[in-house]
């Protein structure tokens, strides 16, 4: 019981607990799906993007974009993975500000060598996005 009480006290003392991650997914295109995950830990908001394909693609290119308060803060990063079924970007982060809304998106694309599937111009329905409003 003492260990549980000590752990609870530590969580309450920290003042800024981690917020559960939120994930958004786009509509599948060419057998691939974009997703983006957004979370807060302490005074920072984080995001990363992932592309998952049913079959191995020649090049997968997920791109994470994270903005706060309609673009007052903005970070992005992408990654290219050759001959892969999944590809995840590095994590980007911005400072959390009370009352701001944060939006993360993944407008990734891939070279799949499938007839009728465009390598670079994917439909907007394939874009993944999610939002988070900082309450503290």
PDB file of C-alpha atoms in Angstrom:
ATOM      1  CA  UNK A   1       0.000   0.000   0.000  1.00  0.00           C
ATOM      2  CA  UNK A   2       2.833   2.405   0.806  1.00  0.00           C
ATOM      3  CA  UNK A   3       4.330   1.935  -2.673  1.00  0.00           C
ATOM      4  CA  UNK A   4       0.979   2.710  -4.342  1.00  0.00           C
ATOM      5  CA  UNK A   5       0.538   5.823  -2.201  1.00  0.00           C
ATOM      6  CA  UNK A   6       4.057   6.990  -3.029  1.00  0.00           C
ATOM      7  CA  UNK A   7       3.444   6.470  -6.753  1.00  0.00           C
ATOM      8  CA  UNK A   8       0.172   8.413  -6.593  1.00  0.00           C
ATOM      9  CA  UNK A   9       1.917  11.243  -4.743  1.00  0.00           C
ATOM     10  CA  UNK A  10       4.621  11.357  -7.405  1.00  0.00           C
ATOM     11  CA  UNK A  11       2.036  11.570 -10.213  1.00  0.00           C
ATOM     12  CA  UNK A  12       0.113  14.340  -8.455  1.00  0.00           C
ATOM     13  CA  UNK A  13       3.302  16.258  -7.698  1.00  0.00           C
ATOM     14  CA  UNK A  14       4.424  16.222 -11.325  1.00  0.00           C
ATOM     15  CA  UNK A  15       1.479  18.451 -12.287  1.00  0.00           C
ATOM     16  CA  UNK A  16       1.632  17.564 -15.974  1.00  0.00           C
ATOM     17  CA  UNK A  17       0.742  13.969 -16.624  1.00  0.00           C
ATOM     18  CA  UNK A  18       1.057  12.507 -20.086  1.00  0.00           C
ATOM     19  CA  UNK A  19      -1.988  12.762 -22.336  1.00  0.00           C
ATOM     20  CA  UNK A  20      -3.131   9.575 -24.062  1.00  0.00           C
ATOM     21  CA  UNK A  21      -2.032   9.348 -27.680  1.00  0.00           C
ATOM     22  CA  UNK A  22      -4.573  10.056 -30.406  1.00  0.00           C
ATOM     23  CA  UNK A  23      -4.251   8.426 -33.816  1.00  0.00           C
ATOM     24  CA  UNK A  24      -5.874   9.406 -37.103  1.00  0.00           C
ATOM     25  CA  UNK A  25      -5.976   7.335 -40.296  1.00  0.00           C
ATOM     26  CA  UNK A  26      -6.511   8.226 -43.927  1.00  0.00           C
ATOM     27  CA  UNK A  27      -8.403   6.164 -46.485  1.00  0.00           C
ATOM     28  CA  UNK A  28      -6.351   3.347 -48.055  1.00  0.00           C
ATOM     29  CA  UNK A  29      -4.869   4.019 -51.505  1.00  0.00           C
ATOM     30  CA  UNK A  30      -2.944   1.476 -53.562  1.00  0.00           C
ATOM     31  CA  UNK A  31      -3.081  -0.928 -50.607  1.00  0.00           C
ATOM     32  CA  UNK A  32      -1.373   1.578 -48.267  1.00  0.00           C
ATOM     33  CA  UNK A  33      -2.752   3.535 -45.311  1.00  0.00           C
ATOM     34  CA  UNK A  34      -1.348   6.707 -43.741  1.00  0.00           C
ATOM     35  CA  UNK A  35      -1.668   7.218 -39.992  1.00  0.00           C
ATOM     36  CA  UNK A  36      -0.511   9.933 -37.612  1.00  0.00           C
ATOM     37  CA  UNK A  37      -0.172   9.836 -33.822  1.00  0.00           C
ATOM     38  CA  UNK A  38      -0.288  12.934 -31.591  1.00  0.00           C
ATOM     39  CA  UNK A  39       0.378  13.047 -27.853  1.00  0.00           C
ATOM     40  CA  UNK A  40       1.377  15.380 -25.057  1.00  0.00           C
ATOM     41  CA  UNK A  41       3.881  14.738 -22.319  1.00  0.00           C
ATOM     42  CA  UNK A  42       4.579  17.529 -19.870  1.00  0.00           C
ATOM     43  CA  UNK A  43       5.028  20.870 -21.621  1.00  0.00           C
ATOM     44  CA  UNK A  44       5.552  19.348 -25.071  1.00  0.00           C
ATOM     45  CA  UNK A  45       3.264  18.063 -27.835  1.00  0.00           C
ATOM     46  CA  UNK A  46       4.686  15.278 -30.023  1.00  0.00           C
ATOM     47  CA  UNK A  47       3.679  13.634 -33.313  1.00  0.00           C
ATOM     48  CA  UNK A  48       4.923  11.036 -35.756  1.00  0.00           C
ATOM     49  CA  UNK A  49       3.562   9.500 -38.943  1.00  0.00           C
ATOM     50  CA  UNK A  50       3.469   5.975 -40.328  1.00  0.00           C
ATOM     51  CA  UNK A  51       2.617   4.370 -43.647  1.00  0.00           C
ATOM     52  CA  UNK A  52       1.509   0.736 -43.670  1.00  0.00           C
ATOM     53  CA  UNK A  53       1.094  -1.255 -46.905  1.00  0.00           C
ATOM     54  CA  UNK A  54      -0.376  -4.690 -47.616  1.00  0.00           C
ATOM     55  CA  UNK A  55       2.480  -5.440 -50.030  1.00  0.00           C
ATOM     56  CA  UNK A  56       6.091  -4.310 -50.138  1.00  0.00           C
ATOM     57  CA  UNK A  57       6.441  -0.944 -51.869  1.00  0.00           C
ATOM     58  CA  UNK A  58       9.487   0.286 -53.758  1.00  0.00           C
ATOM     59  CA  UNK A  59       9.657   3.503 -51.687  1.00  0.00           C
ATOM     60  CA  UNK A  60       7.324   4.570 -48.857  1.00  0.00           C
ATOM     61  CA  UNK A  61       7.380   8.280 -47.944  1.00  0.00           C
ATOM     62  CA  UNK A  62       5.344   9.219 -44.837  1.00  0.00           C
ATOM     63  CA  UNK A  63       5.509  12.876 -43.794  1.00  0.00           C
ATOM     64  CA  UNK A  64       4.523  14.241 -40.380  1.00  0.00           C
ATOM     65  CA  UNK A  65       3.395  17.853 -39.968  1.00  0.00           C
ATOM     66  CA  UNK A  66       2.561  19.273 -36.513  1.00  0.00           C
ATOM     67  CA  UNK A  67       1.173  22.761 -36.033  1.00  0.00           C
ATOM     68  CA  UNK A  68      -0.152  24.720 -33.077  1.00  0.00           C
ATOM     69  CA  UNK A  69      -2.623  27.620 -33.004  1.00  0.00           C
ATOM     70  CA  UNK A  70      -3.210  27.643 -36.782  1.00  0.00           C
ATOM     71  CA  UNK A  71       0.473  27.563 -37.673  1.00  0.00           C
ATOM     72  CA  UNK A  72       2.013  29.861 -35.032  1.00  0.00           C
ATOM     73  CA  UNK A  73       4.276  26.905 -34.308  1.00  0.00           C
ATOM     74  CA  UNK A  74       5.075  24.323 -36.974  1.00  0.00           C
ATOM     75  CA  UNK A  75       7.406  21.352 -37.392  1.00  0.00           C
ATOM     76  CA  UNK A  76       7.562  18.692 -40.079  1.00  0.00           C
ATOM     77  CA  UNK A  77       9.728  15.727 -40.994  1.00  0.00           C
ATOM     78  CA  UNK A  78       9.626  12.930 -43.522  1.00  0.00           C
ATOM     79  CA  UNK A  79      11.284   9.632 -44.163  1.00  0.00           C
ATOM     80  CA  UNK A  80      11.789   7.377 -47.178  1.00  0.00           C
ATOM     81  CA  UNK A  81      11.948   3.608 -46.729  1.00  0.00           C
ATOM     82  CA  UNK A  82      12.993   1.379 -49.631  1.00  0.00           C
ATOM     83  CA  UNK A  83      11.390  -2.018 -50.223  1.00  0.00           C
ATOM     84  CA  UNK A  84       9.238  -1.899 -47.089  1.00  0.00           C
ATOM     85  CA  UNK A  85       5.702  -2.609 -45.873  1.00  0.00           C
ATOM     86  CA  UNK A  86       5.864  -0.031 -43.073  1.00  0.00           C
ATOM     87  CA  UNK A  87       7.736   3.218 -42.615  1.00  0.00           C
ATOM     88  CA  UNK A  88       7.655   5.584 -39.619  1.00  0.00           C
ATOM     89  CA  UNK A  89       8.936   9.168 -39.479  1.00  0.00           C
ATOM     90  CA  UNK A  90      11.086  10.590 -36.707  1.00  0.00           C
ATOM     91  CA  UNK A  91       9.057  12.280 -33.956  1.00  0.00           C
ATOM     92  CA  UNK A  92       8.583  16.058 -34.108  1.00  0.00           C
ATOM     93  CA  UNK A  93       7.651  18.265 -31.148  1.00  0.00           C
ATOM     94  CA  UNK A  94       6.482  21.763 -30.231  1.00  0.00           C
ATOM     95  CA  UNK A  95       5.948  23.536 -26.908  1.00  0.00           C
ATOM     96  CA  UNK A  96       2.447  23.060 -25.452  1.00  0.00           C
ATOM     97  CA  UNK A  97       0.529  26.291 -24.776  1.00  0.00           C
ATOM     98  CA  UNK A  98      -2.715  26.353 -22.772  1.00  0.00           C
ATOM     99  CA  UNK A  99      -5.775  26.910 -24.960  1.00  0.00           C
ATOM    100  CA  UNK A 100      -4.023  26.180 -28.256  1.00  0.00           C
ATOM    101  CA  UNK A 101      -5.276  23.533 -30.654  1.00  0.00           C
ATOM    102  CA  UNK A 102      -2.637  21.267 -32.189  1.00  0.00           C
ATOM    103  CA  UNK A 103      -3.100  19.425 -35.474  1.00  0.00           C
ATOM    104  CA  UNK A 104      -0.947  16.627 -36.846  1.00  0.00           C
ATOM    105  CA  UNK A 105      -1.186  15.194 -40.347  1.00  0.00           C
ATOM    106  CA  UNK A 106       0.454  12.661 -42.651  1.00  0.00           C
ATOM    107  CA  UNK A 107       0.122  13.280 -46.395  1.00  0.00           C
ATOM    108  CA  UNK A 108       2.595  10.542 -47.295  1.00  0.00           C
ATOM    109  CA  UNK A 109       2.861   8.837 -50.667  1.00  0.00           C
ATOM    110  CA  UNK A 110       4.722   5.879 -52.138  1.00  0.00           C
ATOM    111  CA  UNK A 111       6.219   4.420 -55.279  1.00  0.00           C
ATOM    112  CA  UNK A 112       4.363   1.131 -55.556  1.00  0.00           C
ATOM    113  CA  UNK A 113       4.784   0.179 -59.251  1.00  0.00           C
ATOM    114  CA  UNK A 114       1.036  -0.495 -59.540  1.00  0.00           C
ATOM    115  CA  UNK A 115      -0.752   0.524 -62.748  1.00  0.00           C
ATOM    116  CA  UNK A 116      -3.214   3.354 -62.103  1.00  0.00           C
ATOM    117  CA  UNK A 117      -1.679   4.374 -58.755  1.00  0.00           C
ATOM    118  CA  UNK A 118       0.082   7.741 -58.909  1.00  0.00           C
ATOM    119  CA  UNK A 119       3.438   7.871 -57.109  1.00  0.00           C
ATOM    120  CA  UNK A 120       3.265  11.464 -55.848  1.00  0.00           C
ATOM    121  CA  UNK A 121      -0.277  12.819 -56.155  1.00  0.00           C
ATOM    122  CA  UNK A 122      -2.423  10.797 -53.796  1.00  0.00           C
ATOM    123  CA  UNK A 123      -6.072  11.720 -53.133  1.00  0.00           C
ATOM    124  CA  UNK A 124      -6.785  14.018 -50.181  1.00  0.00           C
ATOM    125  CA  UNK A 125      -8.850  11.210 -48.644  1.00  0.00           C
ATOM    126  CA  UNK A 126      -5.567   9.343 -48.006  1.00  0.00           C
ATOM    127  CA  UNK A 127      -4.303  12.111 -45.676  1.00  0.00           C
ATOM    128  CA  UNK A 128      -4.389  11.166 -41.978  1.00  0.00           C
ATOM    129  CA  UNK A 129      -5.004  13.835 -39.352  1.00  0.00           C
ATOM    130  CA  UNK A 130      -5.889  14.297 -35.696  1.00  0.00           C
ATOM    131  CA  UNK A 131      -6.175  17.215 -33.259  1.00  0.00           C
ATOM    132  CA  UNK A 132      -5.568  17.963 -29.580  1.00  0.00           C
ATOM    133  CA  UNK A 133      -6.546  21.018 -27.500  1.00  0.00           C
ATOM    134  CA  UNK A 134      -4.166  21.886 -24.640  1.00  0.00           C
ATOM    135  CA  UNK A 135      -6.205  22.424 -21.479  1.00  0.00           C
ATOM    136  CA  UNK A 136      -3.341  23.222 -19.128  1.00  0.00           C
TER     137      UNK A 136
END
